Amino acid sequence: MSKKKPYNWSNSQKPPLLQPHSIAKHEVIEAYLERYIEVLTADPRQDALRITIVDGFSGGGMYRHAETGELCAGSPLIFLDTIHRMEAQIQAQRTKDFHIDAHYYFIDSDAMALSFLKSQLRKQGYGHMIGEKIFLLNGSFSHLFPGLMEVILARRGRVLFLLDQYGYKDTPLPMIRQIFARCPKAEVLLTFAVDALVNYIAGSGSFRECLRNLDPSDRLLSDKDIHEVSRLKKKVAPSEGAAQWRLMIEKKLLKRVVHMSGASHYTPYFIVSRQSHRAYWFLHLSMHIKAWDEMVKLHWQRHNCFVHHGTPGLNMFGFDPHNRAYDFRFDAAAKEQSNAALSKQLPRLIYAKDGITFRDLLISQSNRTPASSDIFRHVLNMLRSEGDIYIIDHRSGKPRRTLGHWDNHILPKRQDIHILH
């Protein structure tokens, strides 16, 4: 594969162009960070939030919109501006002092990119924070990772990683697994160039060597998988290929990438580049069901869409600058479809488990559905009103009219509700 980088930071007066698909990704980052801070500061008694932001492939911090020519912020400035704005917003709503204690680690292997970023930080009024709260690190993320993890663990607090790699192999999956093993409250936003990997699949030694950068265990793609892809590439017509071997291998890849990352929950955007016609995943990975839920809610709020490859449990969320129709859109019609589907599926699931808490229900289904907790809640309340299920308060053991707390129990109608009294 080509080692060519997509952005040139050598001209200090002329930021590189940023394509619409990348702008959409930046909008997702900003919107999620806003909600992330809102959730973590919901308690009005809280006077501070400690957070560490790690931008593993930061770039130079400023671009020009490829279509309008307007300046647009890169991820480092999005993080800084959003946290500054949210801190002021929260402080305005409280009587006592509140502050966000944020440290930022902006990493790039391109020294010119970091030089460009430093100049932009100074222009935007953040120069005084460099070396105190903002740390610019020149080198590869994988090389700097061990030392960075020690700093993060010593500092404690919340951690958000943006690993917006160019390609698919600069962030080895065992590294992400280590993040979650050592820092369970961390969340990771990972770019994965799935088209680049799928297009390059071959049985050659060079491909295997390349793949080992991502997966040293050699479990991501077996020899059987590679042979099957090679066979289908030769067998099917180019116009039919994407409908067969590409979708087959993407299904396997997504499941294995998530499994090997160690994340309990994931939400995948499927983003298509208008410029290159290549697609990539933008994955939100976490260990906590509420983090998953907030990202799914963001899809519904922003009316993004996702590609469903046809197998339950493999849903792909996406943005396509061409606005091509996907199987599922987060709109009113999609919500009706979700309500109808869950109305049929949830009673069977609840009966099969002989009852379950709302939290455990979401945990068991999170990676299989585009429905948020709000949609689950609506359907479950409707099922209770129609007499299909009981909702039992987890503290008192008494029946409830509405779902309420995440730890409340959902029981099939046939079950004796007095067992929880």
Short mmCIF file of C-alpha atoms in Angstrom, two decimals:
data_model
loop_
_atom_site.label_atom_id
_atom_site.label_comp_id
_atom_site.label_asym_id
_atom_site.label_seq_id
_atom_site.Cartn_x
_atom_site.Cartn_y
_atom_site.Cartn_z
CA MET A 1 0.00 0.00 0.00
CA SER A 2 1.06 3.58 -0.60
CA LYS A 3 2.70 5.40 2.28
CA LYS A 4 1.63 8.78 0.93
CA LYS A 5 0.00 11.00 3.52
CA PRO A 6 -3.20 12.83 2.59
CA TYR A 7 -2.26 16.27 3.94
CA ASN A 8 0.68 18.57 3.28
CA TRP A 9 1.53 20.87 6.20
CA SER A 10 4.60 22.52 4.63
CA ASN A 11 2.78 25.74 3.64
CA SER A 12 2.16 27.70 6.85
CA GLN A 13 -0.18 30.14 5.08
CA LYS A 14 -2.35 27.63 3.26
CA PRO A 15 -4.00 24.79 5.21
CA PRO A 16 -4.71 21.58 3.25
CA LEU A 17 -8.14 20.73 1.89
CA LEU A 18 -10.60 18.70 3.94
CA GLN A 19 -13.19 16.57 2.16
CA PRO A 20 -16.92 16.41 3.12
CA HIS A 21 -16.69 12.92 4.62
CA SER A 22 -13.98 14.11 7.03
CA ILE A 23 -15.98 17.20 7.91
CA ALA A 24 -18.93 14.96 8.77
CA LYS A 25 -16.65 12.92 11.02
CA HIS A 26 -15.51 16.08 12.80
CA GLU A 27 -19.15 17.06 13.35
CA VAL A 28 -19.77 13.70 15.01
CA ILE A 29 -16.73 14.20 17.27
CA GLU A 30 -17.91 17.64 18.36
CA ALA A 31 -21.51 16.57 18.95
CA TYR A 32 -20.47 13.50 20.92
CA LEU A 33 -17.98 15.46 23.06
CA GLU A 34 -20.74 17.94 23.96
CA ARG A 35 -23.04 15.12 25.06
CA TYR A 36 -20.16 13.30 26.78
CA ILE A 37 -19.50 16.33 29.00
CA GLU A 38 -23.21 16.91 29.65
CA VAL A 39 -23.63 13.36 30.93
CA LEU A 40 -20.49 13.43 33.09
CA THR A 41 -21.49 16.74 34.70
CA ALA A 42 -25.20 16.06 35.21
CA ASP A 43 -24.91 16.25 39.02
CA PRO A 44 -25.38 19.94 39.96
CA ARG A 45 -23.28 19.38 43.11
CA GLN A 46 -20.24 18.51 40.99
CA ASP A 47 -17.62 21.25 40.92
CA ALA A 48 -15.06 19.74 38.54
CA LEU A 49 -14.47 17.22 35.77
CA ARG A 50 -11.03 15.73 35.13
CA ILE A 51 -10.53 14.51 31.59
CA THR A 52 -7.63 13.54 29.36
CA ILE A 53 -7.93 13.86 25.58
CA VAL A 54 -5.58 11.80 23.44
CA ASP A 55 -5.56 12.66 19.73
CA GLY A 56 -3.27 10.01 18.31
CA PHE A 57 -3.09 11.37 14.72
CA SER A 58 -3.76 15.06 15.28
CA GLY A 59 -2.64 16.72 12.06
CA GLY A 60 -2.11 20.47 11.87
CA GLY A 61 -5.39 21.61 13.42
CA MET A 62 -6.78 23.70 10.57
CA TYR A 63 -8.06 22.94 7.04
CA ARG A 64 -9.84 24.51 4.12
CA HIS A 65 -13.24 23.10 3.16
CA ALA A 66 -12.68 21.31 -0.16
CA GLU A 67 -15.94 22.69 -1.60
CA THR A 68 -16.32 26.16 -0.07
CA GLY A 69 -12.71 27.08 0.65
CA GLU A 70 -13.66 28.22 4.15
CA LEU A 71 -11.37 27.53 7.07
CA CYS A 72 -12.50 24.65 9.28
CA ALA A 73 -11.01 23.40 12.54
CA GLY A 74 -9.31 20.05 12.87
CA SER A 75 -9.76 17.71 15.81
CA PRO A 76 -7.32 19.45 18.24
CA LEU A 77 -9.17 22.77 18.00
CA ILE A 78 -12.54 21.00 18.08
CA PHE A 79 -11.56 19.42 21.40
CA LEU A 80 -10.25 22.67 22.87
CA ASP A 81 -13.09 24.89 21.66
CA THR A 82 -15.82 22.44 22.68
CA ILE A 83 -14.48 21.89 26.18
CA HIS A 84 -13.97 25.64 26.69
CA ARG A 85 -17.52 26.35 25.51
CA MET A 86 -19.05 23.58 27.61
CA GLU A 87 -17.20 24.70 30.74
CA ALA A 88 -18.59 28.22 30.35
CA GLN A 89 -22.08 26.86 29.66
CA ILE A 90 -22.10 24.67 32.76
CA GLN A 91 -20.65 27.43 34.95
CA ALA A 92 -23.41 29.79 33.81
CA GLN A 93 -26.02 27.33 35.11
CA ARG A 94 -24.46 26.92 38.57
CA THR A 95 -24.06 29.09 41.61
CA LYS A 96 -20.71 27.65 42.74
CA ASP A 97 -17.49 27.52 40.75
CA PHE A 98 -17.11 24.77 38.18
CA HIS A 99 -14.16 23.92 35.96
CA ILE A 100 -13.02 21.22 33.56
CA ASP A 101 -9.50 20.04 34.32
CA ALA A 102 -8.50 18.87 30.86
CA HIS A 103 -5.13 17.72 29.57
CA TYR A 104 -4.60 17.30 25.84
CA TYR A 105 -2.06 15.07 24.11
CA PHE A 106 -1.77 15.85 20.40
CA ILE A 107 0.40 13.29 18.64
CA ASP A 108 1.66 13.16 15.06
CA SER A 109 4.58 11.51 13.33
CA ASP A 110 4.83 14.51 10.96
CA ALA A 111 6.92 17.25 12.59
CA MET A 112 5.57 19.82 10.11
CA ALA A 113 2.02 19.00 11.15
CA LEU A 114 2.86 19.68 14.80
CA SER A 115 4.64 22.90 13.89
CA PHE A 116 1.55 23.99 11.96
CA LEU A 117 -0.64 23.00 14.91
CA LYS A 118 1.48 24.98 17.36
CA SER A 119 1.05 28.11 15.24
CA GLN A 120 -2.72 27.57 15.09
CA LEU A 121 -2.94 27.06 18.86
CA ARG A 122 -1.21 30.39 19.37
CA LYS A 123 -3.47 32.14 16.86
CA GLN A 124 -6.57 30.76 18.59
CA GLY A 125 -5.45 31.89 22.07
CA TYR A 126 -4.27 28.54 23.41
CA GLY A 127 -0.53 29.21 23.27
CA HIS A 128 -0.19 29.73 27.03
CA MET A 129 -1.45 26.17 27.64
CA ILE A 130 1.29 24.49 25.59
CA GLY A 131 3.55 22.52 27.90
CA GLU A 132 1.15 22.83 30.84
CA LYS A 133 -2.15 21.39 29.68
CA ILE A 134 -1.46 20.91 25.96
CA PHE A 135 1.32 18.51 25.03
CA LEU A 136 2.53 18.18 21.44
CA LEU A 137 4.27 14.84 20.88
CA ASN A 138 6.19 14.05 17.71
CA GLY A 139 6.29 10.34 16.90
CA SER A 140 4.08 7.38 16.13
CA PHE A 141 1.16 6.72 18.45
CA SER A 142 2.16 3.09 18.91
CA HIS A 143 5.70 4.07 19.93
CA LEU A 144 4.53 6.73 22.41
CA PHE A 145 1.64 4.68 23.77
CA PRO A 146 3.37 2.84 26.68
CA GLY A 147 4.67 6.02 28.30
CA LEU A 148 1.42 7.86 27.62
CA MET A 149 -0.62 5.17 29.36
CA GLU A 150 1.46 5.52 32.51
CA VAL A 151 0.82 9.27 32.55
CA ILE A 152 -2.91 8.74 32.02
CA LEU A 153 -3.19 6.15 34.79
CA ALA A 154 -1.30 8.36 37.23
CA ARG A 155 -3.52 11.34 36.41
CA ARG A 156 -6.78 9.35 36.66
CA GLY A 157 -10.13 10.76 35.58
CA ARG A 158 -11.94 10.18 32.31
CA VAL A 159 -10.10 9.48 29.06
CA LEU A 160 -11.20 9.90 25.46
CA PHE A 161 -8.99 8.60 22.65
CA LEU A 162 -9.37 9.76 19.05
CA LEU A 163 -7.39 7.39 16.84
CA ASP A 164 -8.08 8.86 13.43
CA GLN A 165 -5.45 6.84 11.63
CA TYR A 166 -4.75 7.10 7.92
CA GLY A 167 -5.22 3.50 6.84
CA TYR A 168 -5.88 0.58 9.13
CA LYS A 169 -2.62 -0.66 10.65
CA ASP A 170 -1.16 2.23 12.66
CA THR A 171 -3.21 1.34 15.76
CA PRO A 172 -2.65 -2.33 16.63
CA LEU A 173 -5.73 -3.93 18.16
CA PRO A 174 -3.88 -5.29 21.23
CA MET A 175 -3.09 -1.67 22.07
CA ILE A 176 -6.80 -0.80 22.20
CA ARG A 177 -7.45 -3.92 24.27
CA GLN A 178 -4.81 -2.70 26.70
CA ILE A 179 -6.57 0.67 26.96
CA PHE A 180 -9.79 -0.99 28.10
CA ALA A 181 -8.03 -3.49 30.36
CA ARG A 182 -6.11 -0.81 32.23
CA CYS A 183 -8.57 2.06 31.93
CA PRO A 184 -12.13 0.66 31.76
CA LYS A 185 -13.76 4.10 31.78
CA ALA A 186 -11.93 5.10 28.60
CA GLU A 187 -13.73 5.53 25.28
CA VAL A 188 -12.13 5.19 21.87
CA LEU A 189 -13.10 6.72 18.52
CA LEU A 190 -11.27 4.69 15.87
CA THR A 191 -11.01 5.20 12.13
CA PHE A 192 -10.51 1.97 10.19
CA ALA A 193 -9.97 2.04 6.42
CA VAL A 194 -11.90 -1.13 5.68
CA ASP A 195 -11.88 -0.64 1.89
CA ALA A 196 -8.10 -0.29 1.86
CA LEU A 197 -7.74 -3.55 3.76
CA VAL A 198 -10.33 -5.48 1.74
CA ASN A 199 -8.93 -4.28 -1.60
CA TYR A 200 -5.42 -5.31 -0.57
CA ILE A 201 -6.29 -8.80 0.67
CA ALA A 202 -3.96 -11.37 -0.86
CA GLY A 203 -2.18 -14.53 0.16
CA SER A 204 1.24 -12.95 -0.20
CA GLY A 205 3.83 -12.69 2.52
CA SER A 206 3.86 -8.90 2.20
CA PHE A 207 0.15 -8.72 3.01
CA ARG A 208 0.58 -10.97 6.02
CA GLU A 209 3.44 -8.81 7.25
CA CYS A 210 1.33 -5.70 6.79
CA LEU A 211 -1.60 -7.28 8.62
CA ARG A 212 0.58 -8.25 11.58
CA ASN A 213 1.09 -4.55 12.35
CA LEU A 214 -2.61 -4.48 13.13
CA ASP A 215 -2.97 -7.99 14.52
CA PRO A 216 0.24 -9.68 15.70
CA SER A 217 -1.75 -12.81 16.61
CA ASP A 218 -2.77 -13.49 12.98
CA ARG A 219 -6.38 -14.06 14.07
CA LEU A 220 -8.03 -11.18 12.21
CA LEU A 221 -8.01 -12.90 8.82
CA SER A 222 -7.37 -16.63 8.54
CA ASP A 223 -5.77 -18.28 5.52
CA LYS A 224 -9.24 -19.68 4.77
CA ASP A 225 -10.74 -16.17 4.72
CA ILE A 226 -8.03 -14.89 2.41
CA HIS A 227 -8.39 -17.87 0.06
CA GLU A 228 -12.17 -17.41 -0.08
CA VAL A 229 -11.85 -13.72 -0.94
CA SER A 230 -9.28 -14.46 -3.65
CA ARG A 231 -11.56 -17.12 -5.12
CA LEU A 232 -14.60 -14.83 -5.18
CA LYS A 233 -12.62 -11.95 -6.65
CA LYS A 234 -11.76 -14.15 -9.63
CA LYS A 235 -15.18 -15.78 -9.91
CA VAL A 236 -17.62 -12.86 -9.82
CA ALA A 237 -17.97 -9.96 -12.23
CA PRO A 238 -16.63 -6.62 -10.95
CA SER A 239 -20.16 -5.19 -10.85
CA GLU A 240 -21.29 -8.05 -8.61
CA GLY A 241 -18.23 -8.29 -6.42
CA ALA A 242 -19.25 -5.81 -3.74
CA ALA A 243 -22.49 -7.70 -3.19
CA GLN A 244 -20.68 -10.95 -2.52
CA TRP A 245 -17.08 -11.23 -1.36
CA ARG A 246 -16.80 -7.66 -0.04
CA LEU A 247 -19.81 -7.86 2.25
CA MET A 248 -18.80 -11.34 3.36
CA ILE A 249 -15.37 -10.25 4.49
CA GLU A 250 -16.59 -6.97 6.02
CA LYS A 251 -19.00 -8.89 8.26
CA LYS A 252 -16.20 -11.05 9.57
CA LEU A 253 -13.80 -8.14 9.91
CA LEU A 254 -16.14 -5.98 11.97
CA LYS A 255 -16.91 -8.74 14.46
CA ARG A 256 -13.25 -9.65 14.81
CA VAL A 257 -11.99 -6.06 15.06
CA VAL A 258 -14.44 -5.31 17.86
CA HIS A 259 -13.76 -8.59 19.65
CA MET A 260 -10.01 -8.13 19.50
CA SER A 261 -10.28 -4.52 20.69
CA GLY A 262 -11.69 -5.79 23.98
CA ALA A 263 -14.63 -3.36 23.85
CA SER A 264 -17.97 -4.52 25.25
CA HIS A 265 -20.01 -2.12 23.13
CA TYR A 266 -19.53 -0.50 19.76
CA THR A 267 -21.31 1.84 17.40
CA PRO A 268 -20.04 1.90 13.80
CA TYR A 269 -20.41 4.71 11.30
CA PHE A 270 -19.84 3.65 7.71
CA ILE A 271 -18.41 6.69 5.89
CA VAL A 272 -17.86 6.96 2.14
CA SER A 273 -15.31 9.32 0.62
CA ARG A 274 -16.58 11.22 -2.39
CA GLN A 275 -13.01 11.91 -3.47
CA SER A 276 -11.64 8.37 -3.44
CA HIS A 277 -14.92 6.40 -3.50
CA ARG A 278 -13.47 4.34 -0.68
CA ALA A 279 -15.32 3.62 2.55
CA TYR A 280 -14.13 3.38 6.12
CA TRP A 281 -15.48 2.70 9.58
CA PHE A 282 -15.57 5.26 12.33
CA LEU A 283 -16.06 3.12 15.43
CA HIS A 284 -17.06 4.22 18.90
CA LEU A 285 -15.74 1.63 21.36
CA SER A 286 -16.45 1.49 25.09
CA MET A 287 -16.99 -0.77 28.07
CA HIS A 288 -20.19 0.90 29.27
CA ILE A 289 -23.75 0.58 28.03
CA LYS A 290 -24.59 4.22 28.69
CA ALA A 291 -21.69 5.37 26.49
CA TRP A 292 -23.07 3.18 23.69
CA ASP A 293 -26.54 4.59 24.29
CA GLU A 294 -25.43 8.21 24.01
CA MET A 295 -23.72 7.57 20.68
CA VAL A 296 -26.80 5.80 19.31
CA LYS A 297 -28.97 8.71 20.46
CA LEU A 298 -26.64 11.00 18.53
CA HIS A 299 -27.40 9.04 15.34
CA TRP A 300 -31.12 9.61 15.85
CA GLN A 301 -30.67 13.29 16.65
CA ARG A 302 -28.56 13.92 13.58
CA HIS A 303 -30.52 11.60 11.24
CA ASN A 304 -27.48 9.71 10.06
CA CYS A 305 -27.92 6.42 8.28
CA PHE A 306 -26.24 3.06 8.43
CA VAL A 307 -25.64 0.11 6.14
CA HIS A 308 -27.23 -3.15 7.30
CA HIS A 309 -25.42 -6.10 5.70
CA GLY A 310 -28.38 -8.38 6.27
CA THR A 311 -27.25 -10.36 9.31
CA PRO A 312 -28.76 -9.67 12.77
CA GLY A 313 -26.13 -8.22 15.02
CA LEU A 314 -24.14 -6.52 12.27
CA ASN A 315 -25.43 -3.00 11.77
CA MET A 316 -23.34 -0.33 10.11
CA PHE A 317 -24.02 3.35 10.74
CA GLY A 318 -22.94 5.76 8.07
CA PHE A 319 -22.63 9.08 6.30
CA ASP A 320 -22.30 9.27 2.53
CA PRO A 321 -21.69 12.63 0.79
CA HIS A 322 -23.52 11.25 -2.25
CA ASN A 323 -26.67 10.84 -0.10
CA ARG A 324 -27.25 7.40 -1.52
CA ALA A 325 -30.11 5.51 0.11
CA TYR A 326 -29.16 2.89 2.63
CA ASP A 327 -31.35 0.21 4.13
CA PHE A 328 -31.99 2.18 7.30
CA ARG A 329 -32.21 5.88 8.15
CA PHE A 330 -32.55 7.43 11.57
CA ASP A 331 -35.79 9.23 10.73
CA ALA A 332 -39.48 9.01 11.65
CA ALA A 333 -40.07 6.04 9.35
CA ALA A 334 -37.07 4.21 10.81
CA LYS A 335 -38.37 4.83 14.32
CA GLU A 336 -41.73 3.32 13.40
CA GLN A 337 -39.94 0.30 11.95
CA SER A 338 -37.86 -0.06 15.11
CA ASN A 339 -40.92 0.20 17.33
CA ALA A 340 -42.76 -2.44 15.31
CA ALA A 341 -39.80 -4.83 15.22
CA LEU A 342 -39.08 -4.52 18.94
CA SER A 343 -42.76 -4.98 19.79
CA LYS A 344 -42.53 -8.45 18.23
CA GLN A 345 -39.03 -9.38 19.34
CA LEU A 346 -38.89 -8.20 22.95
CA PRO A 347 -41.73 -10.36 24.35
CA ARG A 348 -40.06 -13.49 22.97
CA LEU A 349 -36.71 -12.43 24.40
CA ILE A 350 -38.16 -11.61 27.84
CA TYR A 351 -40.07 -14.90 27.97
CA ALA A 352 -36.99 -16.87 26.91
CA LYS A 353 -34.94 -15.31 29.71
CA ASP A 354 -37.84 -15.57 32.19
CA GLY A 355 -37.32 -11.92 33.05
CA ILE A 356 -34.43 -9.46 32.85
CA THR A 357 -33.46 -6.00 34.10
CA PHE A 358 -33.66 -3.11 31.67
CA ARG A 359 -29.90 -2.61 31.97
CA ASP A 360 -29.12 -6.24 31.17
CA LEU A 361 -31.58 -6.20 28.28
CA LEU A 362 -29.73 -3.28 26.69
CA ILE A 363 -26.34 -4.84 27.37
CA SER A 364 -27.41 -8.07 25.67
CA GLN A 365 -28.77 -6.30 22.59
CA SER A 366 -26.61 -3.18 22.25
CA ASN A 367 -24.41 -4.40 19.41
CA ARG A 368 -27.35 -5.84 17.48
CA THR A 369 -29.72 -2.92 17.12
CA PRO A 370 -29.91 0.71 16.01
CA ALA A 371 -32.57 1.38 18.68
CA SER A 372 -31.58 3.62 21.59
CA SER A 373 -32.68 3.17 25.20
CA ASP A 374 -35.47 5.69 24.54
CA ILE A 375 -36.97 3.45 21.87
CA PHE A 376 -36.63 0.35 24.06
CA ARG A 377 -38.26 2.26 26.90
CA HIS A 378 -41.18 3.37 24.72
CA VAL A 379 -41.85 -0.16 23.47
CA LEU A 380 -41.58 -1.73 26.91
CA ASN A 381 -43.99 0.81 28.41
CA MET A 382 -46.42 0.02 25.58
CA LEU A 383 -46.08 -3.75 26.16
CA ARG A 384 -46.82 -3.24 29.85
CA SER A 385 -49.91 -1.16 29.11
CA GLU A 386 -51.14 -3.90 26.76
CA GLY A 387 -50.68 -6.55 29.46
CA ASP A 388 -47.81 -8.44 27.82
CA ILE A 389 -45.20 -7.88 30.55
CA TYR A 390 -44.77 -6.75 34.14
CA ILE A 391 -42.40 -3.97 35.16
CA ILE A 392 -41.22 -4.44 38.75
CA ASP A 393 -39.46 -1.81 40.87
CA HIS A 394 -35.98 -3.05 41.81
CA ARG A 395 -36.21 -1.56 45.31
CA SER A 396 -39.77 -2.25 46.45
CA GLY A 397 -40.55 -5.31 44.32
CA LYS A 398 -43.90 -3.74 43.39
CA PRO A 399 -45.35 -3.41 39.89
CA ARG A 400 -44.80 -0.13 38.04
CA ARG A 401 -46.75 1.59 35.28
CA THR A 402 -43.61 2.80 33.50
CA LEU A 403 -40.07 1.53 33.18
CA GLY A 404 -38.18 4.14 35.23
CA HIS A 405 -34.80 3.07 36.63
CA TRP A 406 -32.35 1.04 34.54
CA ASP A 407 -32.23 -1.65 37.23
CA ASN A 408 -35.99 -2.27 37.28
CA HIS A 409 -37.10 -5.77 36.32
CA ILE A 410 -39.06 -6.77 33.23
CA LEU A 411 -40.98 -10.02 33.67
CA PRO A 412 -43.15 -12.09 31.37
CA LYS A 413 -46.85 -11.87 32.21
CA ARG A 414 -47.06 -15.54 33.20
CA GLN A 415 -44.56 -15.10 36.05
CA ASP A 416 -45.76 -14.67 39.64
CA ILE A 417 -44.86 -11.08 40.47
CA HIS A 418 -44.92 -11.79 44.20
CA ILE A 419 -41.56 -13.55 44.02
CA LEU A 420 -39.83 -10.18 44.13
CA HIS A 421 -41.78 -8.85 47.15
#
